[in-house]
Tab-separated table of C-alpha atoms and ligand atoms in Angstrom:
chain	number	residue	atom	x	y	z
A	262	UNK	CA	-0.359	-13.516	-19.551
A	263	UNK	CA	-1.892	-13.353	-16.024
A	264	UNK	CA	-4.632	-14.771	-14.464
A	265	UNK	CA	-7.609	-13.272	-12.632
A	266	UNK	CA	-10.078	-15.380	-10.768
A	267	UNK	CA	-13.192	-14.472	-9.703
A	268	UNK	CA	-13.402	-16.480	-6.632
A	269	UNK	CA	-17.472	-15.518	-5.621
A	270	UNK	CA	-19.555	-13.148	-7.179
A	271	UNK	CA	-20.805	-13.004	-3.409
A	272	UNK	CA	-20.008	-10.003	-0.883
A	273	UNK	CA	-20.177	-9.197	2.764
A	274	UNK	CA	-21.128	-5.418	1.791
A	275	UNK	CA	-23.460	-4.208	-0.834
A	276	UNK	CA	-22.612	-0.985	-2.109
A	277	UNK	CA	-24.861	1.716	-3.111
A	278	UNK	CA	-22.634	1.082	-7.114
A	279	UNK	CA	-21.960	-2.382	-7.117
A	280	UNK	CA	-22.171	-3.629	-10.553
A	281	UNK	CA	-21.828	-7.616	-8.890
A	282	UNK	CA	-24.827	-9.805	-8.748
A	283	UNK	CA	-23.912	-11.084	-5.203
A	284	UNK	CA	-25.205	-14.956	-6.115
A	285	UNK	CA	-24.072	-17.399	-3.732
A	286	UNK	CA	-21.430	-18.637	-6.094
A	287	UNK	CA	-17.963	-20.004	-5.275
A	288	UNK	CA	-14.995	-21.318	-7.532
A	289	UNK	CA	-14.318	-25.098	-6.452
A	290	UNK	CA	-10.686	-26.196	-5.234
A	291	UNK	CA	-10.992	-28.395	-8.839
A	292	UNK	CA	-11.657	-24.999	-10.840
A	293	UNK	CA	-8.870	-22.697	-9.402
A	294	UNK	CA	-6.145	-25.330	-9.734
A	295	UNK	CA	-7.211	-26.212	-13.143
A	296	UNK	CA	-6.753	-22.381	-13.899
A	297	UNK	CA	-3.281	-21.849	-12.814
A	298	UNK	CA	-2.229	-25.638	-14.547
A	299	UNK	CA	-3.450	-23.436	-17.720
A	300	UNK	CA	-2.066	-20.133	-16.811
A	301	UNK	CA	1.215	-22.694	-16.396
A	302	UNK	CA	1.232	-24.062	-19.704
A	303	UNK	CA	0.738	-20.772	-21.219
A	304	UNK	CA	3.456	-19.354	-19.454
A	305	UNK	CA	6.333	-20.928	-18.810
A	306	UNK	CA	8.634	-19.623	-16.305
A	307	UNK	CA	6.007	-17.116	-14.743
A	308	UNK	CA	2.575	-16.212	-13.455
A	309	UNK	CA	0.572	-13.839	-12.433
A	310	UNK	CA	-2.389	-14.655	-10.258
A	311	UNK	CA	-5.003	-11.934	-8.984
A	312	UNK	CA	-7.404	-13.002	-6.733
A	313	UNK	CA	-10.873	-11.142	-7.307
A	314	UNK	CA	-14.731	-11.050	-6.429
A	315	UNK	CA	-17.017	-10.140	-5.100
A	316	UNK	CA	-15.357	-10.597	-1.922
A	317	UNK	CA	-12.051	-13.086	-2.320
A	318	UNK	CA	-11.361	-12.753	1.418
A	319	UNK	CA	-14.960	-15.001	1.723
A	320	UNK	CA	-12.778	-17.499	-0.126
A	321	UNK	CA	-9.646	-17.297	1.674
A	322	UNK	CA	-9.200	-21.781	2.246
A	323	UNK	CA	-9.042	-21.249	-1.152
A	324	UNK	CA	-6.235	-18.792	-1.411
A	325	UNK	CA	-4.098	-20.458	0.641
A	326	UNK	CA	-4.927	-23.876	-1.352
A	327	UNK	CA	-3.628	-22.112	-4.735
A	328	UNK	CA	-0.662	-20.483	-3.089
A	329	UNK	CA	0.407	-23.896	-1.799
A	330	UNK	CA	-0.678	-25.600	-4.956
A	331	UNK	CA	2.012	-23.649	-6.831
A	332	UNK	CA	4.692	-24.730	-5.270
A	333	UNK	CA	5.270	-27.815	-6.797
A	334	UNK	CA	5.435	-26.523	-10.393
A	335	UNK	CA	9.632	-25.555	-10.008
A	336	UNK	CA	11.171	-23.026	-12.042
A	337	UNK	CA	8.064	-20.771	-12.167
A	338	UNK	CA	7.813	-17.561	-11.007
A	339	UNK	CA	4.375	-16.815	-8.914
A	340	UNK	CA	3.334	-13.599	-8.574
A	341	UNK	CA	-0.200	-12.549	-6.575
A	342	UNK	CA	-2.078	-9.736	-6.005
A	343	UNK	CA	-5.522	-9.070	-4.552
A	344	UNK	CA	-8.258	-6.618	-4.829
A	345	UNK	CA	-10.179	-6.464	-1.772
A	346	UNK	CA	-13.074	-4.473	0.362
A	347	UNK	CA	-10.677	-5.031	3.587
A	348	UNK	CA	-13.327	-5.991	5.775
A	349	UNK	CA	-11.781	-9.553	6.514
A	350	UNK	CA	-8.228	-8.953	7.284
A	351	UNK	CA	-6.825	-9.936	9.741
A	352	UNK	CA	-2.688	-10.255	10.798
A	353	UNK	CA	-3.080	-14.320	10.047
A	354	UNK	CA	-4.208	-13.474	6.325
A	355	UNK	CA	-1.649	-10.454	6.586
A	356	UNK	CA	1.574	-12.244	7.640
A	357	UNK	CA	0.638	-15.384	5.261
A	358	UNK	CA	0.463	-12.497	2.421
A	359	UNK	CA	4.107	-11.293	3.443
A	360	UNK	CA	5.586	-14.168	3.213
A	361	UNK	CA	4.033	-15.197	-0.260
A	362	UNK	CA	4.270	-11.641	-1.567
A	363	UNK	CA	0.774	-11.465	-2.098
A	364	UNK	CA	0.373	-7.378	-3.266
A	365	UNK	CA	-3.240	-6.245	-1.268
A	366	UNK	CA	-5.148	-3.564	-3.163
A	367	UNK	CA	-8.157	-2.438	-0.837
A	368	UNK	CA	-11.294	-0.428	-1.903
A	369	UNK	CA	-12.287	2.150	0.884
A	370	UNK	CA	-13.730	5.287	-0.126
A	371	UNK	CA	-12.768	8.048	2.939
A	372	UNK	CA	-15.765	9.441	4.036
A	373	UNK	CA	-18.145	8.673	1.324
A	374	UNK	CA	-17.969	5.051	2.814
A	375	UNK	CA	-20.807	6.626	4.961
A	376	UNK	CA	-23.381	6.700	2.106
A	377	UNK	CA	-22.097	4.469	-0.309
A	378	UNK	CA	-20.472	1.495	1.835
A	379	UNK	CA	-23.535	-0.263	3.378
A	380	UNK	CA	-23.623	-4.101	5.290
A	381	UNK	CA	-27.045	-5.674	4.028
A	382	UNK	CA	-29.107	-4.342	6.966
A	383	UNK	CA	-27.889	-0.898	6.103
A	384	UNK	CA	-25.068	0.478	8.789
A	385	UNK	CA	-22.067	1.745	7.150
A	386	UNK	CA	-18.843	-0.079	7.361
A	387	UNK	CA	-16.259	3.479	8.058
A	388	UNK	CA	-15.149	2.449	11.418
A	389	UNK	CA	-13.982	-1.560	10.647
A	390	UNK	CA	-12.707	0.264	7.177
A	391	UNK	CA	-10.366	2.057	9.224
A	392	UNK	CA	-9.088	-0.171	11.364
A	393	UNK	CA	-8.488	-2.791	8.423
A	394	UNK	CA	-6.564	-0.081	6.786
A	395	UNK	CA	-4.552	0.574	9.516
A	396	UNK	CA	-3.498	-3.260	9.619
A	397	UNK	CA	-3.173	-3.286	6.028
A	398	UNK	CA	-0.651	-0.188	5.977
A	399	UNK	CA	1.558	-1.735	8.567
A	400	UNK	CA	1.940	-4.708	6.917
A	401	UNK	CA	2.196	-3.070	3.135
A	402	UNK	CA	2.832	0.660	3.563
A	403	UNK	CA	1.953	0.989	-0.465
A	404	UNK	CA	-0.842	-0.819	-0.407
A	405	UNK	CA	-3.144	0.858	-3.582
A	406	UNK	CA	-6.281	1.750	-2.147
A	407	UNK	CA	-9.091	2.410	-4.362
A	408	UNK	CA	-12.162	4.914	-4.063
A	409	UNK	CA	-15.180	5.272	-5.591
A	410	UNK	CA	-17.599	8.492	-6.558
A	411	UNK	CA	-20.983	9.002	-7.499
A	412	UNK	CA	-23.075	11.946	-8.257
A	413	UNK	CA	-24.184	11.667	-4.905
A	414	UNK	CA	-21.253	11.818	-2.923
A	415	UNK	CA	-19.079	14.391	-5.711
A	416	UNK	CA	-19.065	17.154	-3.143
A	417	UNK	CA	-16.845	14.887	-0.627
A	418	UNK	CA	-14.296	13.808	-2.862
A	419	UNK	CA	-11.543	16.227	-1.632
A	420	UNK	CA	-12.305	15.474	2.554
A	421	UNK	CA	-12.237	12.364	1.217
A	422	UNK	CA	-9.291	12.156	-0.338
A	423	UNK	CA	-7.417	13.872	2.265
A	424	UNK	CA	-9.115	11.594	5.003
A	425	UNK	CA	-7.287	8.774	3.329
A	426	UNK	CA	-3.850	9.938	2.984
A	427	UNK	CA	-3.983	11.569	5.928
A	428	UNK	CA	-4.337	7.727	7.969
A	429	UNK	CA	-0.951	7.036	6.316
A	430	UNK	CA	-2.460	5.879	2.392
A	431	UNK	CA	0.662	7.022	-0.274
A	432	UNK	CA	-1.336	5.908	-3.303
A	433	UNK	CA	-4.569	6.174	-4.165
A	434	UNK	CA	-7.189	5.850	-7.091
A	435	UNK	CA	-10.475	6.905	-7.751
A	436	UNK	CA	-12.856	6.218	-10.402
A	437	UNK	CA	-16.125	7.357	-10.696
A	438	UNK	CA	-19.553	5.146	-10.454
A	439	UNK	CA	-19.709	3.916	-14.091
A	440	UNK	CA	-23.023	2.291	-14.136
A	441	UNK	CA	-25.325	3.776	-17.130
A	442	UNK	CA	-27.684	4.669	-14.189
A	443	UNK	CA	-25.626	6.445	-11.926
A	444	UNK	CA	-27.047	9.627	-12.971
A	445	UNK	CA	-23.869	11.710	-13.258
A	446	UNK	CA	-24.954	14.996	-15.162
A	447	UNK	CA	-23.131	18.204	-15.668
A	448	UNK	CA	-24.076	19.806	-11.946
A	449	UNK	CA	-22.541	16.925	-10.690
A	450	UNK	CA	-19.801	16.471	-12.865
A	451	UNK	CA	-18.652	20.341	-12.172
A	452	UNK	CA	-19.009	19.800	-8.339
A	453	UNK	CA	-16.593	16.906	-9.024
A	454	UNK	CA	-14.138	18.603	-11.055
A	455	UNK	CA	-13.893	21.426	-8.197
A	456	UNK	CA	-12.929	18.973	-5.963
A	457	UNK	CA	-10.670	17.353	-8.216
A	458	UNK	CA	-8.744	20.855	-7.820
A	459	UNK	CA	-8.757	20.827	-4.428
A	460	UNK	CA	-7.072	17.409	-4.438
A	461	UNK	CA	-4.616	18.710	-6.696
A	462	UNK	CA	-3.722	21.246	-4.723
A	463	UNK	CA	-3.739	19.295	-1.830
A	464	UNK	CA	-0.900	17.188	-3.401
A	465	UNK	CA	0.934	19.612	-4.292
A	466	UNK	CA	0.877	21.280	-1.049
A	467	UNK	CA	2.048	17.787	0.819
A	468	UNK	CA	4.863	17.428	-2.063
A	469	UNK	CA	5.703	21.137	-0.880
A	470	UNK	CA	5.768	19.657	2.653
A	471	UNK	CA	8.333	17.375	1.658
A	472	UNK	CA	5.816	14.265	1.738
A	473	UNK	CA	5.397	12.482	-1.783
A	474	UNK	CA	1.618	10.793	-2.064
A	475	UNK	CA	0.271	9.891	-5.503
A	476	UNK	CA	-3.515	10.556	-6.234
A	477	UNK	CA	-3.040	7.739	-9.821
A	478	UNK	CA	-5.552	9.467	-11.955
A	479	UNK	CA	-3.195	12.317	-12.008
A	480	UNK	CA	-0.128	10.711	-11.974
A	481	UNK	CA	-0.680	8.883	-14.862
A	482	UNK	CA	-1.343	11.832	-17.139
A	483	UNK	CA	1.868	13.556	-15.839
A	484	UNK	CA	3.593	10.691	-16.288
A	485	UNK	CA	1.864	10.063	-20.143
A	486	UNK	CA	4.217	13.538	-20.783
A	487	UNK	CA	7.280	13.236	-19.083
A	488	UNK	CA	8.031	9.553	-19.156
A	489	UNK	CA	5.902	8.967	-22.892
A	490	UNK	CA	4.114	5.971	-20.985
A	491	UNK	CA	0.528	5.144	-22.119
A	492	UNK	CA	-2.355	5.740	-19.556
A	493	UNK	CA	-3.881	2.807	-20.450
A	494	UNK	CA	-2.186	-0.570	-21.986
A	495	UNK	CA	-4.638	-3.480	-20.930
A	496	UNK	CA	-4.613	-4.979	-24.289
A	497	UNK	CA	-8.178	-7.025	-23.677
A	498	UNK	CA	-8.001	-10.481	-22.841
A	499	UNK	CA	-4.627	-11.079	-24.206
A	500	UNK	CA	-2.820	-10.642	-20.676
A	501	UNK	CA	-4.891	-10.884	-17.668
A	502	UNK	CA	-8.224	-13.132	-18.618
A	503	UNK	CA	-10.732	-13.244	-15.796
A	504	UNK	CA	-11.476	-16.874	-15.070
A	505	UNK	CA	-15.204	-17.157	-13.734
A	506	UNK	CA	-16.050	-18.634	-10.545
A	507	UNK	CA	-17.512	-21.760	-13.017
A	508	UNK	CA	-14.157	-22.111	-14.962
A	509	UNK	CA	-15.699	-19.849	-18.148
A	510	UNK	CA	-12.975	-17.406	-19.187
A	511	UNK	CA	-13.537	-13.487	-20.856
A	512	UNK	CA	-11.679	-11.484	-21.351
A	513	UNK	CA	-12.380	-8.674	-18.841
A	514	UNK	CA	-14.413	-8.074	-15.607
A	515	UNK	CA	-17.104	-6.094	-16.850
A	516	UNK	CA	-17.876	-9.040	-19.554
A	517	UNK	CA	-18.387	-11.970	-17.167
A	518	UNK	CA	-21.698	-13.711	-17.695
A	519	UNK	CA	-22.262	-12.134	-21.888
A	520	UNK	CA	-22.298	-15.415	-23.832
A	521	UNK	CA	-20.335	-13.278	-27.083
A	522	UNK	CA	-17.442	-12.857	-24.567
A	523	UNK	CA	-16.244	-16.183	-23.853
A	524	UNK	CA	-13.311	-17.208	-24.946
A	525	UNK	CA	-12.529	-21.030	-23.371
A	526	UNK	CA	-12.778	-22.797	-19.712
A	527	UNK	CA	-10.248	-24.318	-17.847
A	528	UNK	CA	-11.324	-27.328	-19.321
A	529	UNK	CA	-10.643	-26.903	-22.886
A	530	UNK	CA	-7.809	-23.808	-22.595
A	531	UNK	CA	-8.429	-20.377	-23.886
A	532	UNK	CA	-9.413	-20.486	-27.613
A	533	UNK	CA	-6.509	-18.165	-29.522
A	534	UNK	CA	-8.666	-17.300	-32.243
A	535	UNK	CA	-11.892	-15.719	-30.431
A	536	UNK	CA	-9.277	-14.140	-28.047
A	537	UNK	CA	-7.686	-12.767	-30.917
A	538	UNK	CA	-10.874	-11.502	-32.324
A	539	UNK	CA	-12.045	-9.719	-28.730
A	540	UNK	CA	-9.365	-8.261	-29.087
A	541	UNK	CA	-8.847	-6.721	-32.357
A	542	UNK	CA	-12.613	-5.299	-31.989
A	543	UNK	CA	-11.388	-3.924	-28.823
A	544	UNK	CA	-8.963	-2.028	-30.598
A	545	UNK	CA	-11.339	0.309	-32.986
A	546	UNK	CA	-11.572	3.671	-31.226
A	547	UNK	CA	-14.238	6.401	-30.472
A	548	UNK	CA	-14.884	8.093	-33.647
A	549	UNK	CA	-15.594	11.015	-31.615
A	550	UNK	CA	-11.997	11.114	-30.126
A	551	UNK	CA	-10.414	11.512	-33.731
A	552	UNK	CA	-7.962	14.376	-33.526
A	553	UNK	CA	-8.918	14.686	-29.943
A	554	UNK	CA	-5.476	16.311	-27.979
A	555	UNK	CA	-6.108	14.345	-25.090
A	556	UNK	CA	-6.350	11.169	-26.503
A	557	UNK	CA	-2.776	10.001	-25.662
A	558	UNK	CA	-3.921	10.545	-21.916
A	559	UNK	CA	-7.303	9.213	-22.029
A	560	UNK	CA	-8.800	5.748	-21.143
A	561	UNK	CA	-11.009	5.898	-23.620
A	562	UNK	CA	-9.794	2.475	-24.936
A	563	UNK	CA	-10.796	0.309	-21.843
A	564	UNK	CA	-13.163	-1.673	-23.458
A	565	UNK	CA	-14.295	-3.169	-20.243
A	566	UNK	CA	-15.461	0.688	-18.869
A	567	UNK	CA	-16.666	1.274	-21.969
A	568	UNK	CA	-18.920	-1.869	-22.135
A	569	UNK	CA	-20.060	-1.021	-19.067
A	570	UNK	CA	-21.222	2.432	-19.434
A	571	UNK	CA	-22.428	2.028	-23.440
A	572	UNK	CA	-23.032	-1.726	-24.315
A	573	UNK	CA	-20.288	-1.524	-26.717
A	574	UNK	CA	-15.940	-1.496	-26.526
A	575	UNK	CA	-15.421	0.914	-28.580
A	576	UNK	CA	-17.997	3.564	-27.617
A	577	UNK	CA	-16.922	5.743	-24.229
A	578	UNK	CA	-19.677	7.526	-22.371
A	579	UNK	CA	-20.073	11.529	-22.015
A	580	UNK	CA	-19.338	11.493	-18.130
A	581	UNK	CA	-16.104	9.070	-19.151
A	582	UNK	CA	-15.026	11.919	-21.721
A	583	UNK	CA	-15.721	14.763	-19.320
A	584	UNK	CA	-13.873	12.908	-16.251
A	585	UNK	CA	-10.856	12.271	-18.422
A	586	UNK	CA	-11.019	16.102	-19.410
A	587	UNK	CA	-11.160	17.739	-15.700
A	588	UNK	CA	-8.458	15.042	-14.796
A	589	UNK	CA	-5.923	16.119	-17.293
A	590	UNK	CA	-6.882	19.670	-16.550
A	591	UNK	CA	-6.532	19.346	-12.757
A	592	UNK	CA	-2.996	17.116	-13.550
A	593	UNK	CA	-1.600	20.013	-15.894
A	594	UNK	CA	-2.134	22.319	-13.158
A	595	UNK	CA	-0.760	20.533	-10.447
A	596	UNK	CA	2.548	19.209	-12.700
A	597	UNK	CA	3.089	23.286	-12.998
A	598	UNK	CA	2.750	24.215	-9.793
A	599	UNK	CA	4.958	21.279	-8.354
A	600	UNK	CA	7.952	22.356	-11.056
A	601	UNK	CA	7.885	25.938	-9.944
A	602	UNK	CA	8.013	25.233	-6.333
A	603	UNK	CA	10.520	22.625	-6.268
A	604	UNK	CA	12.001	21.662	-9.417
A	605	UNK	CA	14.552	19.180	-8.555
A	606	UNK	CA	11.551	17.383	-6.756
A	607	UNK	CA	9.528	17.661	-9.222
A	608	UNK	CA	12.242	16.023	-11.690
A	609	UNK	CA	13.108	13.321	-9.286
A	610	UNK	CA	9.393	11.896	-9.126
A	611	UNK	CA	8.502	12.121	-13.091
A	612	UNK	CA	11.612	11.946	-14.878
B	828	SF4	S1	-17.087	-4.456	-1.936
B	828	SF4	FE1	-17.071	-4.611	-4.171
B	828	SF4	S2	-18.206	-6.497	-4.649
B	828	SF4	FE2	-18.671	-5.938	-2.524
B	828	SF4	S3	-20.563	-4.775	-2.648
B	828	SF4	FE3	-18.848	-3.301	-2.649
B	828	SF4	S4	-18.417	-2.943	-4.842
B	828	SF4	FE4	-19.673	-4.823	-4.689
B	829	SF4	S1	-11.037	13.298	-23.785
B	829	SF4	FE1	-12.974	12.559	-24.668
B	829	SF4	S2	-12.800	12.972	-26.880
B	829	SF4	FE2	-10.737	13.105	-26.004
B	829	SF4	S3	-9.866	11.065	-26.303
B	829	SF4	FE3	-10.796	11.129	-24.250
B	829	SF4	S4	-12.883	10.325	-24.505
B	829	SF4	FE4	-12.093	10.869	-26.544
């Protein structure tokens, strides 16, 4: 089991699909340490510890408090990771993160940062972006940076893309905007899977080139195939809680705040029996993916997406379905194209 802790629900940007409430909320020093005394007793010999937000960099006395904090407990393995929006990095934060090992993953979205990325009195944030990724890269040159779509911004997914791995990114994600009203429909959805085939063949053409990057939503379905690893194996609640800023644990992101969801505090430990529960409901599937092909490759088991985008875990929405579709598609095509041009590549990355 790991730990996530959702240090503020407040943010220095306020993106166009932010699902965050952005209350002035911060976890106390008392909270965070009580956290990883549980995450210790549940362990043993080690931990995992992701700090999360809103913004965690608006907390960062407090990462440095936890890091230190964990030093006294001998014999236990700490490991950290972050997901941030970048825009407070700095080489201080960056060297203390080398030497603790602290893995940054950084949300920037290439050029659709221009619509979607906004500071509260409306100016984009594409400029400081870049220059925090450029710090970022020097200090962890596979740093997983993370983009996000919306119907809106479809059509710039490939520049985008290619913007980003052009300044030196080698792996990348994307997910699209998975709020119930982002309004994806099926113009939009076919202007993103056209991109999504220009990104494939923009991979490809780099791997070609001799230059390996990894676009993950493809990856991951090649890899589904030729290594027989599963897409998706989050297995809800059971090994990376999210502890609340107030100490209240659930068992995923998307859940924080739903009174059905809790499942303990830091106070009183996680209770094994509603976790157990979350967790076994989380496990009935789509009855519309029965003796679907792709299911092996598909996220439709994140319960926490799912939630999000239906109300309900085991429910996944039409643009989730479709998205998983063009990205198998667009992987297929790319895994065939990479084999014929250079199979003893090709072997060397996905066998
Ligand atoms: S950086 Fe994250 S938390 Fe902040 S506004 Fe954007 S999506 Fe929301
Ligand atoms: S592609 Fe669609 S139908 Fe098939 S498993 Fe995924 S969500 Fe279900």
């Amino acid at each position: 089991m790991n730990i996530s802790l959702i240090l503020t629900k407040q943010c220095n940007l306020r993106c166009r699909y932010c699902f965050e409430t952005h209350e002035n909320v911060f976890m106390t020093e008392e909270t965070a340490l009580k956290a990883i005394d549980m995450a210790v007793r549940n362990n043993d010999k080690s931990v995992g510890v992701s700090f999360f937000g809103g913004e965690p960099l608006l907390c960062k006395d407090l990462i440095y408090r936890c890091v230190e904090y964990s030093k006294r407990f001998d014999g236990v393995k700490f490991s950290w990771n972050m997901t941030t929006n970048g825009l407070l990095l700095n080489r201080e934060f960056l060297e203390f993160a080398r030497e603790n090992k602290i893995f940054i993953a950084m949300s920037h979205d290439g050029l659709m940062t221009r619509a979607n990325r906004l500071y509260s009195d409306g100016r984009n944030c594409l400029e400081t972006l870049d220059s925090r990724l450029k710090l970022l890269l020097k200090y962890q040159p596979s740093a997983f940076i993370m983009a996000t779509t919306t119907p809106e911004t479809a059509g710039d997914v490939a520049e985008s893309m290619k913007y980003l791995f052009e300044r030196g990114v080698r792996r990348l994600n994307l997910a699209i905007d998975a709020r119930p009203e982002a309004g994806w429909d099926e113009p939009s959805m076919e202007v993103l899977s056209s991109q999504l085939k220009m990104v494939a063949g923009y991979v490809c053409d780099q791997f070609c080139k001799g230059r390996d990057v990894y676009f993950n939503p493809f990856e991951e379905k090649i890899l589904a195939i030729t290594r027989d690893r599963a897409c998706h194996i989050c297995k809800l609640g059971m090994r990376k809680p999210y502890i609340d800023w107030n100490g209240l644990i659930y068992p995923c992101i998307q859940f924080g705040d739903v009174a059905d969801y809790v499942m303990g505090s830091v106070q009183t430990g996680i209770d094994a029996g509603r976790r157990e529960s979350i967790y076994r409901k989380s496990l009935q599937s789509p009855e519309f993916c029965e003796g679907c092909a792709h299911r092996k490759r598909c996220v439709n088991d994140c319960a926490c997406i799912n939630f999000q985008q239906c109300g309900e875990m085991s429910q996944v929405s039409g643009e989730q379905c479709a998205f998983q579709r063009m990205l198998i598609e667009c992987a297929d095509e790319m895994a065939r194209e990479m084999l014929e041009k250079d199979e003893k590549r090709f072997s060397a990355r996905y066998l």
